mmCIF file of C-alpha atoms and ligand atoms in Angstrom:
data_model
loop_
_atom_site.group_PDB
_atom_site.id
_atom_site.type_symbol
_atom_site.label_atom_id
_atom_site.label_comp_id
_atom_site.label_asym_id
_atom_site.label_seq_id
_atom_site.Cartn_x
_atom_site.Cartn_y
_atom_site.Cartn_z
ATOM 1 C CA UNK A 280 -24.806 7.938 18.015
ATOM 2 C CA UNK A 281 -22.978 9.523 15.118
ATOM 3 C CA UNK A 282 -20.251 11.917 14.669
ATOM 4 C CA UNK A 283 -22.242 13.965 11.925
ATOM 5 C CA UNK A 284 -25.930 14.826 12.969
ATOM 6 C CA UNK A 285 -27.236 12.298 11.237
ATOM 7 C CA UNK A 286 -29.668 9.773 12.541
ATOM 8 C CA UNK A 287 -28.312 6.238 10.975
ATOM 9 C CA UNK A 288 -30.485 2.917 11.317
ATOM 10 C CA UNK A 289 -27.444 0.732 12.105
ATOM 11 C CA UNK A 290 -24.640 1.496 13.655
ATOM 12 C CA UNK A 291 -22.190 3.599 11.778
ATOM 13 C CA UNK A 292 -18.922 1.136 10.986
ATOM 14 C CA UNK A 293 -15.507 2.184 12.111
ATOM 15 C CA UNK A 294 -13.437 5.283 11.047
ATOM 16 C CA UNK A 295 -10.198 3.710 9.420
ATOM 17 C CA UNK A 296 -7.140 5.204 10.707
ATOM 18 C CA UNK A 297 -3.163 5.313 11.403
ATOM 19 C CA UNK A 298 -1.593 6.000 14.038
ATOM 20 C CA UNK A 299 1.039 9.321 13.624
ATOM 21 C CA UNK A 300 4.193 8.632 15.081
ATOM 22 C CA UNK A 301 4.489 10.307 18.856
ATOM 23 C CA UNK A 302 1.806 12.260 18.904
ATOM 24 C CA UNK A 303 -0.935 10.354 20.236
ATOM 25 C CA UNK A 304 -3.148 11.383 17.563
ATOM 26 C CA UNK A 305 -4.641 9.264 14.635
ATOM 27 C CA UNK A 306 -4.776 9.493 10.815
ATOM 28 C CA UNK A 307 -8.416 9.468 9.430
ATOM 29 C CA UNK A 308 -8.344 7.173 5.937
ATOM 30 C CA UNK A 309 -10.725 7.856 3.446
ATOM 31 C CA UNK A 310 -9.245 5.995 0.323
ATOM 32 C CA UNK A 311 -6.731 3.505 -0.129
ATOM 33 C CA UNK A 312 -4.958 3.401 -3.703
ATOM 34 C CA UNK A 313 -2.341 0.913 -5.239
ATOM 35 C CA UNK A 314 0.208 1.834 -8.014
ATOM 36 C CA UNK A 315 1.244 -1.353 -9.628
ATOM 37 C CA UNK A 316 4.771 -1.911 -11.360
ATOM 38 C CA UNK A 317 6.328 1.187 -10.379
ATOM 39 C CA UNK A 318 9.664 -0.667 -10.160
ATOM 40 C CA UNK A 319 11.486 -2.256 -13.071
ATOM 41 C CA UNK A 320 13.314 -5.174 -10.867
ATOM 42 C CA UNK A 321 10.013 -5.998 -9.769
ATOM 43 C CA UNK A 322 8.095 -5.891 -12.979
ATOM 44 C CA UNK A 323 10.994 -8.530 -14.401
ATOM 45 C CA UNK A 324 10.390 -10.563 -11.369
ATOM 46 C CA UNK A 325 7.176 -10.778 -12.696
ATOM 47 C CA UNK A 326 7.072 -11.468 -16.319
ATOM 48 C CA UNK A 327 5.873 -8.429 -17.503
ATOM 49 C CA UNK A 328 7.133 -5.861 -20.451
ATOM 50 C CA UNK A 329 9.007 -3.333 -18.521
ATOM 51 C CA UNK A 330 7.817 -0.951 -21.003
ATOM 52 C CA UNK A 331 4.487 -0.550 -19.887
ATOM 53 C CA UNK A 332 3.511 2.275 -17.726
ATOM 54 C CA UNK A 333 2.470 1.924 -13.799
ATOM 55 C CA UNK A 334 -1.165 1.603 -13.043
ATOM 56 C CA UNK A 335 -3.776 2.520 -9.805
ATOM 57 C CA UNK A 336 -5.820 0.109 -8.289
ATOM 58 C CA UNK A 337 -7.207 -0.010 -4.539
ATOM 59 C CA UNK A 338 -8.166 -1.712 -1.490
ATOM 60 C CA UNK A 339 -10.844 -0.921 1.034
ATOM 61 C CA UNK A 340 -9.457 1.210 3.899
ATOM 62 C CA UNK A 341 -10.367 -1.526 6.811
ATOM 63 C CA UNK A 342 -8.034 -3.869 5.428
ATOM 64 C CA UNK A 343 -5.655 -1.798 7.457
ATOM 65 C CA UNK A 344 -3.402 -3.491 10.376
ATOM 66 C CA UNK A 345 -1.414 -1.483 12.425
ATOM 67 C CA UNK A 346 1.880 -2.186 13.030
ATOM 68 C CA UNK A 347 2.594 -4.907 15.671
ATOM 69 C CA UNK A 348 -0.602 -6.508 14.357
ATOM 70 C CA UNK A 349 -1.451 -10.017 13.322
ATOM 71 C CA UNK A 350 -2.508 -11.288 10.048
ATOM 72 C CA UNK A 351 -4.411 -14.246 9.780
ATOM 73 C CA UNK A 352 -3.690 -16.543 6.767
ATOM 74 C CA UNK A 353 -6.597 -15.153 4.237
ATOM 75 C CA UNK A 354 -8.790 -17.762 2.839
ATOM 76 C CA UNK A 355 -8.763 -19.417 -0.489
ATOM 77 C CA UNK A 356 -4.917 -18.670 -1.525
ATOM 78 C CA UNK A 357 -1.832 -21.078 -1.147
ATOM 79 C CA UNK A 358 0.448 -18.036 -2.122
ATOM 80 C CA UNK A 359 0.804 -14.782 -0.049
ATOM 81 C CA UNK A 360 2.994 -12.877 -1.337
ATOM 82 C CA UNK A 361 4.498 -9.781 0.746
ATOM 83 C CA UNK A 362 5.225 -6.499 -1.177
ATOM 84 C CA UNK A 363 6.987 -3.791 1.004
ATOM 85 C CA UNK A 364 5.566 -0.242 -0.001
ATOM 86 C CA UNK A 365 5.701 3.615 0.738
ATOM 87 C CA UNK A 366 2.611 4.701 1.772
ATOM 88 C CA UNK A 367 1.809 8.565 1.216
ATOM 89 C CA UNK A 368 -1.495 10.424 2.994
ATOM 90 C CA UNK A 369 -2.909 13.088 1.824
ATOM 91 C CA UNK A 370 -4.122 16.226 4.049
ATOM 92 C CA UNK A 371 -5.304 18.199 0.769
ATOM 93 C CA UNK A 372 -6.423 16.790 -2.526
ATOM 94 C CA UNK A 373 -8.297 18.231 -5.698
ATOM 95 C CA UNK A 374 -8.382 17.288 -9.661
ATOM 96 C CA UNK A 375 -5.918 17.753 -12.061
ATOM 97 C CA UNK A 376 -3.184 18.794 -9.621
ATOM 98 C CA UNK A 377 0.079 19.076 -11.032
ATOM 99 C CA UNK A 378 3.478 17.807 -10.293
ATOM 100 C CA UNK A 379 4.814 21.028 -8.951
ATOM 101 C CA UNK A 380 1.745 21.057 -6.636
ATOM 102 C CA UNK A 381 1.485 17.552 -5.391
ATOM 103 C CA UNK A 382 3.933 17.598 -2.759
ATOM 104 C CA UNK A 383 1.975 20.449 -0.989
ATOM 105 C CA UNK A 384 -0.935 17.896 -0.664
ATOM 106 C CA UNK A 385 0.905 15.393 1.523
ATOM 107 C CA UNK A 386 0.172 15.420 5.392
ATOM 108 C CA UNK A 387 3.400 12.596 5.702
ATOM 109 C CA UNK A 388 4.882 8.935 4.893
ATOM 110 C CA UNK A 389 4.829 5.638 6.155
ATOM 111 C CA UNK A 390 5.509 1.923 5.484
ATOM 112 C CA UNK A 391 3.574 -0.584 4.312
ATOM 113 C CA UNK A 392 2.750 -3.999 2.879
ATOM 114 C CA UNK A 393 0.536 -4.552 -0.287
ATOM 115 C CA UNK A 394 0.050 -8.334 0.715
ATOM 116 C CA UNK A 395 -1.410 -10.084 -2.144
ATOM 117 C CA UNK A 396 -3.072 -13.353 -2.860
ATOM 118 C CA UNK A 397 -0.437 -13.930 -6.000
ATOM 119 C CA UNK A 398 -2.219 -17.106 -7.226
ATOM 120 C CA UNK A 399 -6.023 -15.386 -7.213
ATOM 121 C CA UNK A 400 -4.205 -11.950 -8.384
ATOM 122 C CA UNK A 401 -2.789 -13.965 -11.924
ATOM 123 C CA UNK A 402 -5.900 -16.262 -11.913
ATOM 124 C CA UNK A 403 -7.703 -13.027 -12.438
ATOM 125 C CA UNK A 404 -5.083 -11.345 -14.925
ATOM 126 C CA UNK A 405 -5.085 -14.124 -16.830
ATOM 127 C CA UNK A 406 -8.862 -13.952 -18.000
ATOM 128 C CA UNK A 407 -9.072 -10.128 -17.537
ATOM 129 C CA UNK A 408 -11.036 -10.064 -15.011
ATOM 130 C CA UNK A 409 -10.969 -7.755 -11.896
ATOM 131 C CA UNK A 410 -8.101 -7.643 -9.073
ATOM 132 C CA UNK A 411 -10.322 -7.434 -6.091
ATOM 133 C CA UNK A 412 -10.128 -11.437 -4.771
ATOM 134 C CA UNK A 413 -6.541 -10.975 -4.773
ATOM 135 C CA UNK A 414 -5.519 -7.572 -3.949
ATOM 136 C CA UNK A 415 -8.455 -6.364 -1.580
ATOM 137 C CA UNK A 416 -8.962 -8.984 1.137
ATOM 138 C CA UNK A 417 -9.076 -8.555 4.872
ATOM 139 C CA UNK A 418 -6.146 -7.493 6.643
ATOM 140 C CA UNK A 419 -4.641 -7.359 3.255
ATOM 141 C CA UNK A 420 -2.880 -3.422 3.635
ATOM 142 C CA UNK A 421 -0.384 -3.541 7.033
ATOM 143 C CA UNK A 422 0.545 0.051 7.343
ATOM 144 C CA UNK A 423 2.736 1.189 10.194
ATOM 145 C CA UNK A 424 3.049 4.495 11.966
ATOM 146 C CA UNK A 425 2.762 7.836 9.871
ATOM 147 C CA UNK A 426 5.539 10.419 10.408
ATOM 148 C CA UNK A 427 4.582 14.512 9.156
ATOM 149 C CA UNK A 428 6.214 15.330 5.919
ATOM 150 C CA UNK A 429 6.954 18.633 8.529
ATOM 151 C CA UNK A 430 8.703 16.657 10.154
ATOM 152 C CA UNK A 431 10.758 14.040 7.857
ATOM 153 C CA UNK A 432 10.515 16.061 4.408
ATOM 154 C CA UNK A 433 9.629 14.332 1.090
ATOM 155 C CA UNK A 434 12.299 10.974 0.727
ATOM 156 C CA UNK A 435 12.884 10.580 -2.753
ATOM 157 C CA UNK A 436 15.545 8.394 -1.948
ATOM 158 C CA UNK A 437 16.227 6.034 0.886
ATOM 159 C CA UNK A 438 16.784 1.876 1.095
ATOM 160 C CA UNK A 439 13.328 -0.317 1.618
ATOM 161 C CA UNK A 440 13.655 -3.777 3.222
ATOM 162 C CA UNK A 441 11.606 -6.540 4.513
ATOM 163 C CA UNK A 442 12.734 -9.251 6.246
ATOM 164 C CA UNK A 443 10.810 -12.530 7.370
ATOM 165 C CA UNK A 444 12.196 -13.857 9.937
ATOM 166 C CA UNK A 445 15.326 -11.909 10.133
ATOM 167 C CA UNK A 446 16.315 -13.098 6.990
ATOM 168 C CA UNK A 447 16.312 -10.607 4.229
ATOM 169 C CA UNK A 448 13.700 -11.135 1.457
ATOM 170 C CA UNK A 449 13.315 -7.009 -0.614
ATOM 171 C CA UNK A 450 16.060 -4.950 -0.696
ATOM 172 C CA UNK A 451 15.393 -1.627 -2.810
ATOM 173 C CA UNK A 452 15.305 2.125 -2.564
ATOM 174 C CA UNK A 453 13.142 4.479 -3.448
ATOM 175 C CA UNK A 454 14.792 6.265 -5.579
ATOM 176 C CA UNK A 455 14.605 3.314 -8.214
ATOM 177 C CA UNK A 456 10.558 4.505 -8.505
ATOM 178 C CA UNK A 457 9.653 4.773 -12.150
ATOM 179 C CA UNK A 458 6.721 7.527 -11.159
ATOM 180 C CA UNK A 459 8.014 9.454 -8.051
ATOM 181 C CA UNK A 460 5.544 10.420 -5.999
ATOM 182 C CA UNK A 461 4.751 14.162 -6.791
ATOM 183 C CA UNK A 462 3.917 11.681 -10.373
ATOM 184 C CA UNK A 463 1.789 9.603 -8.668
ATOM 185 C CA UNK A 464 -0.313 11.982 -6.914
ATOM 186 C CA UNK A 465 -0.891 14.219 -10.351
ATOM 187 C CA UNK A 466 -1.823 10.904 -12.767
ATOM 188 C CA UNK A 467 -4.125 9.801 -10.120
ATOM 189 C CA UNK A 468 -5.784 12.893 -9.599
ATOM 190 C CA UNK A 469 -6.863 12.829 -13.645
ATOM 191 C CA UNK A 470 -8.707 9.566 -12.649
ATOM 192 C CA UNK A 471 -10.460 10.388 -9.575
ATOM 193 C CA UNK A 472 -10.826 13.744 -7.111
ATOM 194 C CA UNK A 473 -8.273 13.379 -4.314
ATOM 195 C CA UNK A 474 -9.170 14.146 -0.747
ATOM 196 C CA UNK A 475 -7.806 14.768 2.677
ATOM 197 C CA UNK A 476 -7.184 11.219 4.505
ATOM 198 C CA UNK A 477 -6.308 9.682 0.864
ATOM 199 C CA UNK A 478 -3.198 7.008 1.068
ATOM 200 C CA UNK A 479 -1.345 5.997 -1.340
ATOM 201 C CA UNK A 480 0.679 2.708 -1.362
ATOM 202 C CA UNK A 481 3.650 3.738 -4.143
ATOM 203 C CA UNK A 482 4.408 -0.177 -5.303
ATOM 204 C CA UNK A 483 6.895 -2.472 -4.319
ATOM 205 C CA UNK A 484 10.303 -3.428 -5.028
ATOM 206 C CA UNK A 485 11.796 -6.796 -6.493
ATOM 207 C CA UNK A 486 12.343 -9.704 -4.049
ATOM 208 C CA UNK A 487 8.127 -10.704 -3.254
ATOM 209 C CA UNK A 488 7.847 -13.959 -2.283
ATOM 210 C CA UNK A 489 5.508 -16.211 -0.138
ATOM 211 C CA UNK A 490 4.531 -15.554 3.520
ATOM 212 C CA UNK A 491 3.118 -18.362 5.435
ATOM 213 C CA UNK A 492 1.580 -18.656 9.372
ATOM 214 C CA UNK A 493 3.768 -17.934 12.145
ATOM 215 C CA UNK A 494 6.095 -15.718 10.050
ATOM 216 C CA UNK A 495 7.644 -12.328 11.324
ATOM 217 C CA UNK A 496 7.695 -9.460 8.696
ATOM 218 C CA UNK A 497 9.883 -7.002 9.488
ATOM 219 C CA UNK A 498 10.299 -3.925 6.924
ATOM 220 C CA UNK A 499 11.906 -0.349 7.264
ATOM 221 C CA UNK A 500 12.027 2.920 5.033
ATOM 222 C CA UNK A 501 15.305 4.883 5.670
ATOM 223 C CA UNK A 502 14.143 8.258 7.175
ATOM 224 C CA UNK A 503 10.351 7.039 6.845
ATOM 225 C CA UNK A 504 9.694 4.104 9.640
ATOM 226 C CA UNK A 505 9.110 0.486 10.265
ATOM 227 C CA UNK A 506 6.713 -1.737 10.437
ATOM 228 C CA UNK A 507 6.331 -4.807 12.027
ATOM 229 C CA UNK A 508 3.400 -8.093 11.789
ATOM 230 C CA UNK A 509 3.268 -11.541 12.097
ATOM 231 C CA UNK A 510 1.170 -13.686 9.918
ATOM 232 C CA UNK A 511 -0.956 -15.930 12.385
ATOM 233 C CA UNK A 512 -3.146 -19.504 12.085
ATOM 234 C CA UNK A 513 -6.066 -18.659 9.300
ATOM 235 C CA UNK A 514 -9.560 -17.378 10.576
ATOM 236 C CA UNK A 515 -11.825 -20.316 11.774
HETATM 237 MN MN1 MN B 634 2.044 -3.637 -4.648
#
Protein backbone atom coordinates (compact mmCIF):
# COMPACT_ATOMS: atom_id res chain seq x y z
CA UNK A 1 0.00 0.00 0.00
CA UNK A 2 0.98 3.62 -0.40
CA UNK A 3 -0.58 6.89 0.14
CA UNK A 4 0.62 8.26 -3.37
CA UNK A 5 -0.12 5.81 -6.36
CA UNK A 6 2.98 4.59 -6.40
CA UNK A 7 3.91 0.97 -6.38
CA UNK A 8 7.06 0.80 -3.77
CA UNK A 9 9.18 -2.56 -3.39
CA UNK A 10 9.41 -2.25 0.42
CA UNK A 11 7.29 -0.93 2.56
CA UNK A 12 7.06 2.80 2.64
CA UNK A 13 8.64 3.98 6.31
CA UNK A 14 6.57 6.07 8.62
CA UNK A 15 5.17 9.64 8.07
CA UNK A 16 6.86 11.75 10.95
CA UNK A 17 4.45 13.77 12.79
CA UNK A 18 3.20 15.95 15.95
CA UNK A 19 0.48 15.85 17.52
CA UNK A 20 -1.66 19.53 17.47
CA UNK A 21 -2.88 20.34 20.69
CA UNK A 22 -6.87 19.32 21.07
CA UNK A 23 -7.67 18.65 17.92
CA UNK A 24 -7.09 15.15 17.35
CA UNK A 25 -5.28 15.79 14.27
CA UNK A 26 -1.48 15.34 13.50
CA UNK A 27 1.36 17.51 12.12
CA UNK A 28 3.04 15.97 8.97
CA UNK A 29 7.14 16.73 9.31
CA UNK A 30 9.04 16.98 6.37
CA UNK A 31 12.35 18.66 7.63
CA UNK A 32 13.82 19.16 10.85
CA UNK A 33 16.36 22.21 11.19
CA UNK A 34 18.64 23.39 14.15
CA UNK A 35 19.81 27.04 14.72
CA UNK A 36 22.84 26.88 16.87
CA UNK A 37 23.95 29.78 19.35
CA UNK A 38 21.04 31.88 19.03
CA UNK A 39 21.46 32.87 22.70
CA UNK A 40 24.39 34.79 24.13
CA UNK A 41 24.17 33.14 27.87
CA UNK A 42 24.36 30.00 26.17
CA UNK A 43 27.10 30.64 23.70
CA UNK A 44 29.34 31.84 27.00
CA UNK A 45 28.33 28.68 28.63
CA UNK A 46 30.01 27.27 25.92
CA UNK A 47 33.26 28.85 25.16
CA UNK A 48 32.51 30.39 22.14
CA UNK A 49 33.02 34.21 20.72
CA UNK A 50 29.68 35.68 21.25
CA UNK A 51 30.34 37.59 18.22
CA UNK A 52 29.77 35.08 15.80
CA UNK A 53 26.53 34.78 14.07
CA UNK A 54 23.87 31.74 14.66
CA UNK A 55 24.07 28.85 12.31
CA UNK A 56 21.43 25.89 10.77
CA UNK A 57 22.06 22.46 11.07
CA UNK A 58 19.46 19.42 11.21
CA UNK A 59 18.29 16.20 12.38
CA UNK A 60 16.29 13.53 10.65
CA UNK A 61 12.54 13.95 11.32
CA UNK A 62 12.11 10.28 13.09
CA UNK A 63 14.23 11.27 15.80
CA UNK A 64 11.01 12.75 17.01
CA UNK A 65 9.41 11.64 20.57
CA UNK A 66 6.28 12.83 21.52
CA UNK A 67 5.70 14.20 24.60
CA UNK A 68 5.20 11.71 27.51
CA UNK A 69 7.72 9.57 25.63
CA UNK A 70 10.80 7.72 26.71
CA UNK A 71 14.29 8.19 25.67
CA UNK A 72 16.61 5.55 25.87
CA UNK A 73 20.23 6.45 26.85
CA UNK A 74 21.82 6.77 23.08
CA UNK A 75 24.85 4.76 22.52
CA UNK A 76 28.44 5.74 22.51
CA UNK A 77 28.16 9.15 24.68
CA UNK A 78 28.83 9.59 28.52
CA UNK A 79 27.36 13.22 28.20
CA UNK A 80 23.70 14.03 27.20
CA UNK A 81 23.18 17.16 27.36
CA UNK A 82 19.43 18.62 27.33
CA UNK A 83 18.79 21.92 25.40
CA UNK A 84 15.16 23.27 25.81
CA UNK A 85 14.00 24.84 22.38
CA UNK A 86 11.05 26.59 20.46
CA UNK A 87 10.09 24.64 17.80
CA UNK A 88 8.29 26.53 14.78
CA UNK A 89 6.31 24.45 11.73
CA UNK A 90 5.82 25.64 8.77
CA UNK A 91 2.38 25.32 6.69
CA UNK A 92 3.91 27.46 3.67
CA UNK A 93 7.50 27.84 2.66
CA UNK A 94 9.38 29.20 -0.55
CA UNK A 95 13.04 30.85 -1.25
CA UNK A 96 14.22 33.99 -0.37
CA UNK A 97 11.25 34.92 1.83
CA UNK A 98 11.63 37.92 3.71
CA UNK A 99 11.28 38.97 7.25
CA UNK A 100 8.06 40.80 6.79
CA UNK A 101 6.75 37.59 5.14
CA UNK A 102 7.97 34.84 7.35
CA UNK A 103 5.50 34.95 9.96
CA UNK A 104 2.71 34.26 7.35
CA UNK A 105 4.49 30.86 6.73
CA UNK A 106 4.03 29.46 10.23
CA UNK A 107 1.13 26.85 10.81
CA UNK A 108 2.09 27.20 14.99
CA UNK A 109 4.72 26.62 17.99
CA UNK A 110 5.76 24.11 20.24
CA UNK A 111 8.44 22.91 22.72
CA UNK A 112 11.20 20.99 22.36
CA UNK A 113 14.53 19.43 23.29
CA UNK A 114 17.68 19.50 20.98
CA UNK A 115 19.29 16.60 23.11
CA UNK A 116 22.82 16.33 22.17
CA UNK A 117 25.64 13.92 22.59
CA UNK A 118 27.99 17.03 23.98
CA UNK A 119 31.18 14.88 24.11
CA UNK A 120 30.73 13.39 20.24
CA UNK A 121 29.24 17.04 19.27
CA UNK A 122 32.99 18.83 20.45
CA UNK A 123 34.89 15.62 19.43
CA UNK A 124 33.61 16.51 16.03
CA UNK A 125 34.08 20.46 16.30
CA UNK A 126 37.26 20.02 17.34
CA UNK A 127 38.68 18.38 14.03
CA UNK A 128 36.01 20.05 11.79
CA UNK A 129 34.34 17.43 11.02
CA UNK A 130 30.50 16.98 10.66
CA UNK A 131 27.78 17.28 13.61
CA UNK A 132 25.71 14.33 12.70
CA UNK A 133 27.10 11.56 15.56
CA UNK A 134 26.23 14.08 18.01
CA UNK A 135 23.35 16.09 17.06
CA UNK A 136 21.25 13.57 14.84
CA UNK A 137 20.83 10.32 16.79
CA UNK A 138 17.70 8.40 17.57
CA UNK A 139 15.20 9.83 19.70
CA UNK A 140 17.49 12.75 19.75
CA UNK A 141 14.51 15.76 18.91
CA UNK A 142 11.54 15.38 21.89
CA UNK A 143 8.95 17.73 20.60
CA UNK A 144 5.69 18.14 22.45
CA UNK A 145 2.25 19.13 21.30
CA UNK A 146 1.88 21.91 18.51
CA UNK A 147 -0.57 24.76 19.28
CA UNK A 148 -1.95 27.05 15.80
CA UNK A 149 -0.21 30.33 15.60
CA UNK A 150 -4.37 31.12 15.02
CA UNK A 151 -4.70 30.25 17.98
CA UNK A 152 -1.66 31.43 20.37
CA UNK A 153 -0.18 34.28 17.98
CA UNK A 154 3.59 34.64 17.32
CA UNK A 155 5.49 34.73 21.19
CA UNK A 156 8.33 36.83 20.82
CA UNK A 157 8.61 36.88 24.34
CA UNK A 158 7.74 34.46 27.08
CA UNK A 159 10.03 32.46 29.97
CA UNK A 160 11.53 28.80 28.79
CA UNK A 161 12.35 26.26 31.52
CA UNK A 162 13.37 22.75 31.96
CA UNK A 163 13.50 21.04 34.90
CA UNK A 164 14.95 17.43 35.68
CA UNK A 165 13.55 16.16 38.27
CA UNK A 166 11.69 19.08 39.57
CA UNK A 167 14.69 20.82 40.07
CA UNK A 168 15.31 23.70 37.80
CA UNK A 169 18.21 23.31 35.30
CA UNK A 170 17.35 26.44 31.99
CA UNK A 171 15.71 29.33 32.85
CA UNK A 172 15.42 31.87 29.79
CA UNK A 173 12.95 33.70 27.62
CA UNK A 174 12.55 34.09 24.35
CA UNK A 175 12.84 37.28 23.93
CA UNK A 176 16.72 37.05 24.71
CA UNK A 177 16.87 35.29 20.87
CA UNK A 178 19.68 36.90 18.94
CA UNK A 179 17.71 35.97 15.41
CA UNK A 180 13.91 36.10 16.20
CA UNK A 181 12.14 33.91 14.38
CA UNK A 182 10.59 35.86 11.37
CA UNK A 183 15.02 36.00 11.11
CA UNK A 184 15.31 32.59 11.21
CA UNK A 185 12.84 31.56 8.76
CA UNK A 186 14.23 34.31 6.00
CA UNK A 187 18.28 33.29 6.50
CA UNK A 188 17.28 29.76 6.19
CA UNK A 189 15.26 30.09 3.29
CA UNK A 190 18.61 31.63 1.30
CA UNK A 191 20.13 28.15 2.10
CA UNK A 192 17.53 25.77 1.21
CA UNK A 193 13.63 25.97 -0.28
CA UNK A 194 11.27 25.83 2.70
CA UNK A 195 8.19 23.69 2.64
CA UNK A 196 4.93 22.97 4.33
CA UNK A 197 5.59 20.44 7.41
CA UNK A 198 9.20 22.19 7.88
CA UNK A 199 10.17 22.61 11.85
CA UNK A 200 12.35 24.58 13.12
CA UNK A 201 14.05 24.10 16.56
CA UNK A 202 15.09 28.08 17.38
CA UNK A 203 18.26 27.10 19.88
CA UNK A 204 18.49 26.89 23.39
CA UNK A 205 19.07 28.92 26.31
CA UNK A 206 22.02 28.87 28.96
CA UNK A 207 21.82 26.29 31.80
CA UNK A 208 22.50 22.64 29.42
CA UNK A 209 23.78 20.17 31.39
CA UNK A 210 23.88 16.29 31.56
CA UNK A 211 20.80 13.98 31.53
CA UNK A 212 21.27 10.51 32.66
CA UNK A 213 18.65 7.19 32.85
CA UNK A 214 15.70 7.41 34.91
CA UNK A 215 15.59 11.24 34.76
CA UNK A 216 12.28 13.34 34.35
CA UNK A 217 12.55 16.38 31.94
CA UNK A 218 10.08 18.64 32.41
CA UNK A 219 10.12 21.99 30.17
CA UNK A 220 7.41 24.74 29.41
CA UNK A 221 7.12 27.82 26.94
CA UNK A 222 4.89 30.59 28.48
CA UNK A 223 1.85 30.83 26.09
CA UNK A 224 3.47 27.97 23.82
CA UNK A 225 3.21 24.41 25.86
CA UNK A 226 5.03 21.75 27.71
CA UNK A 227 6.65 18.94 27.23
CA UNK A 228 7.35 16.16 29.20
CA UNK A 229 10.02 12.67 28.81
CA UNK A 230 11.91 10.56 30.81
CA UNK A 231 15.25 9.30 29.81
CA UNK A 232 15.06 5.37 30.24
CA UNK A 233 17.84 2.23 30.57
CA UNK A 234 19.95 2.39 27.03
CA UNK A 235 18.75 0.16 24.02
CA UNK A 236 19.99 -3.52 24.37
MN1 LIG B 1 20.25 23.38 20.29
Amino acid sequence: MSTDGKTYVIPQPPQAAIPVAGTGKYFPVRRLWCVGRNYVEHIKEMGQDVREPPFFFAKPPDAIVPDGGTVPYPSLTKDMHHEVELVVALKSGGRKITTQKASDCIYGYGVGIDLTRRDLQIASRDIKRPWEIGKAFDHSAPCGSLRPAAEIGHPAKGRVTLKVNGKVRQDGNLDQMIWKVPEIISKLSEMVELAAGDIIMTGTPSGVAATVAGDRIECEIEGVGALRVTIGEPLK
